[in-house]
Amino acid sequence: MVERINEILEKAKTAVGEVSSRANFEGVKAKFLGQNGALRELMKSMTTVAAEDKPAVGQAINVCKVEIEGMLTAKLLEIEIREAEALLGKKVDPTLSNHGSCGIFCHPLTKIRTQITEILSKLGFTVADGTEIETEWFCFDALNTPQSHPSRNESDTFYFPDDTIIENVSKNSSERYVLRAHTSTVQIRTMLKNRPPIRVLSPGTVFRRDAIDATHFPSFHQCEGLAVEDGMSVCDLKSTLNFLFTELIGEGCETRMRPSFFPFVSPGFEVDFKSKNLGKLSNKWIEIGGCGMVAPSVFRNCGYEDNASGFAFGVGIERLAMLFYGVDDIRLFFQNDARFLKQFKVSMI
Ligand code: DAH
């Protein structure tokens, strides 16, 4: 048996040594460590080993396994370095700290999200967390969204089955859990937890039952903003958005608000911007999100006085990234294709 173990170890050494690609690697790994691999076979033949030899043989198999795993790990690192070097076109030293590695590549959605939070941190906004699984109350009712609103349709929002129970997300028996359809839920979570003055941003993933095409994907990203303070006006909202987009796109960017309806703000507006720096979309008004003054009923749902005042806005992160980087298909953000990502050599530090 011990001979057999040594033989497998020798074979593994040769096989791992000869691996030259990732596909190759997976094959060799399966051959030795997989479900039907050599080590499994060894384990099975333990039944034929005499009882008094079992501990020693078992230990020898284990040592063999650890050695093979070690060889494979080293090989994988070698392959990854080679791949990284091919991608970057230069030598990579894996012993260096990865601090600042975002300076080489940064996913365009991360880049936009970071820019928004950094820009608005200059106005005192901090980042607030939400949860991706929500109850109907947080996603709709607390935001003044009636039962009849189209966004509540099962064809638009992902509902969990009625009998689902999720720890730490409490709900009424009449409610269902949903995957949040927007980040506006964080308005409620924040206002329940804090009292004014409030200035928060909440970037995050949202989910809608959209069919996938060049501009739709069932999970995408938004950034919500909320400010609650005495005496807030539409003027504060407009100047905040103006500041955000001017910093994001550059001088000469204009912001416009068009009256519109969202159940949780009153008055509500669609936000457009126009800039001379947007390639073929330069000098055209482009819709980029929604905003408005927090509706009294929303304040009431959070236990605030009727005379509380505040504004909220929401922008789509993919939409901004598509406009800024001239990306014409949203699916590119999620495919992890190095040829696409390689183009975003942006510095975050
Ligand atoms: N939640 C809205 C959506 O997903 C966007 C939005 C509109 C957010 C108006 C807001 C707002 O805060 O005031 O379409």
Coordinates of C-alpha atoms in Angstrom, one line a residue, residues 62-193:
N62 CA -3.1 12.2 4.2
V63 CA 0.5 13.3 3.9
C64 CA 0.3 12.4 0.2
K65 CA -2.9 14.4 -0.2
V66 CA -1.4 17.5 1.5
E67 CA 1.7 17.3 -0.7
I68 CA -0.4 17.1 -3.9
E69 CA -2.6 20.0 -2.7
G70 CA 0.5 22.0 -2.0
M71 CA 1.9 21.3 -5.5
L72 CA -1.4 22.2 -7.1
T73 CA -1.6 25.5 -5.2
A74 CA 1.9 26.5 -6.2
K75 CA 1.1 25.6 -9.8
L76 CA -2.1 27.6 -9.8
L77 CA -0.2 30.7 -8.5
E78 CA 2.2 30.2 -11.3
I79 CA -0.6 30.1 -13.9
E80 CA -2.3 33.1 -12.4
I81 CA 0.9 35.1 -12.5
R82 CA 1.4 34.2 -16.1
E83 CA -2.2 35.2 -17.0
A84 CA -1.8 38.5 -15.1
E85 CA 1.4 39.2 -16.9
A86 CA -0.1 38.5 -20.3
L87 CA -3.0 40.8 -19.5
L88 CA -0.9 43.6 -18.1
G89 CA 1.9 43.2 -20.6
K90 CA 4.5 43.4 -17.8
K91 CA 6.1 41.4 -15.0
V92 CA 4.0 40.8 -11.8
D93 CA 5.5 40.3 -8.4
P94 CA 2.9 38.4 -6.3
T95 CA 4.8 39.1 -3.1
L96 CA 4.0 42.8 -3.3
S97 CA 1.0 44.0 -1.2
N98 CA -2.1 44.5 -3.3
H99 CA -2.6 48.0 -1.9
G100 CA -3.6 50.3 -4.8
S101 CA -4.2 47.5 -7.2
C102 CA -7.4 49.2 -8.2
G103 CA -5.1 51.8 -9.7
I104 CA -4.5 49.3 -12.5
F105 CA -8.0 48.1 -13.1
C106 CA -11.2 49.3 -11.6
H107 CA -14.6 48.0 -12.6
P108 CA -16.4 50.9 -14.2
L109 CA -19.4 50.5 -11.8
T110 CA -17.1 50.7 -8.8
K111 CA -15.4 53.7 -10.3
I112 CA -18.7 55.6 -10.7
R113 CA -20.0 54.5 -7.3
T114 CA -16.8 55.7 -5.6
Q115 CA -16.9 59.0 -7.5
I116 CA -20.4 59.7 -6.3
T117 CA -19.7 58.9 -2.7
E118 CA -16.5 60.9 -2.7
I119 CA -18.0 64.0 -4.4
L120 CA -21.0 64.1 -2.0
S121 CA -18.9 63.4 1.0
K122 CA -17.7 67.0 0.5
L123 CA -21.2 68.1 1.3
G124 CA -21.3 65.9 4.4
F125 CA -23.0 62.8 3.0
T126 CA -21.9 59.5 4.5
V127 CA -22.7 56.0 3.2
A128 CA -25.7 54.1 4.7
D129 CA -26.2 50.4 4.4
G130 CA -29.4 48.7 3.4
T131 CA -30.4 45.1 2.7
E132 CA -31.0 43.5 -0.6
I133 CA -33.8 41.3 0.8
E134 CA -36.6 43.5 2.0
T135 CA -40.1 43.2 3.1
E136 CA -43.0 44.7 1.1
W137 CA -43.4 47.3 3.8
F138 CA -39.9 48.7 3.4
C139 CA -39.9 48.4 -0.4
F140 CA -43.3 49.8 -1.1
D141 CA -45.8 50.6 1.7
A142 CA -43.5 52.8 3.8
L143 CA -42.6 54.6 0.6
N144 CA -46.3 55.3 0.0
T145 CA -46.6 53.0 -2.9
P146 CA -50.2 51.7 -3.2
Q147 CA -51.1 48.0 -3.8
S148 CA -52.2 48.9 -7.3
H149 CA -48.8 50.4 -8.3
P150 CA -47.3 48.6 -11.3
S151 CA -44.0 48.2 -9.6
R152 CA -45.6 45.8 -7.1
N153 CA -46.6 43.3 -9.8
E154 CA -45.1 39.9 -9.6
S155 CA -44.0 40.4 -13.2
D156 CA -41.9 43.4 -12.1
T157 CA -40.5 42.5 -8.7
F158 CA -39.0 39.3 -7.4
Y159 CA -41.1 37.9 -4.5
F160 CA -40.0 35.1 -2.2
P161 CA -42.5 32.3 -1.7
D162 CA -45.2 33.1 1.0
D163 CA -43.8 30.7 3.6
T164 CA -40.2 31.9 3.4
I165 CA -38.7 32.8 6.8
I166 CA -35.5 34.8 6.8
E167 CA -33.6 35.3 10.0
N168 CA -33.0 38.9 11.1
V169 CA -35.5 40.3 8.6
S170 CA -38.7 40.5 10.5
K171 CA -42.0 40.8 8.7
N172 CA -45.8 40.8 9.3
S173 CA -47.6 37.6 8.5
S174 CA -49.5 39.3 5.7
E175 CA -46.2 40.5 4.0
R176 CA -43.9 38.8 1.7
Y177 CA -40.1 39.2 1.3
V178 CA -38.9 40.8 -1.9
L179 CA -35.5 41.5 -3.6
R180 CA -35.5 45.2 -3.3
A181 CA -36.5 46.9 -6.5
H182 CA -34.8 50.2 -5.7
T183 CA -32.4 51.7 -3.1
S184 CA -35.2 54.1 -1.9
T185 CA -35.8 51.5 0.9
V186 CA -32.7 52.9 2.6
Q187 CA -34.5 56.2 3.1
I188 CA -36.8 54.3 5.5
R189 CA -34.1 52.2 7.2
T190 CA -32.1 55.4 7.8
M191 CA -34.9 57.5 9.1
L192 CA -36.1 54.8 11.5
K193 CA -32.6 54.5 12.9

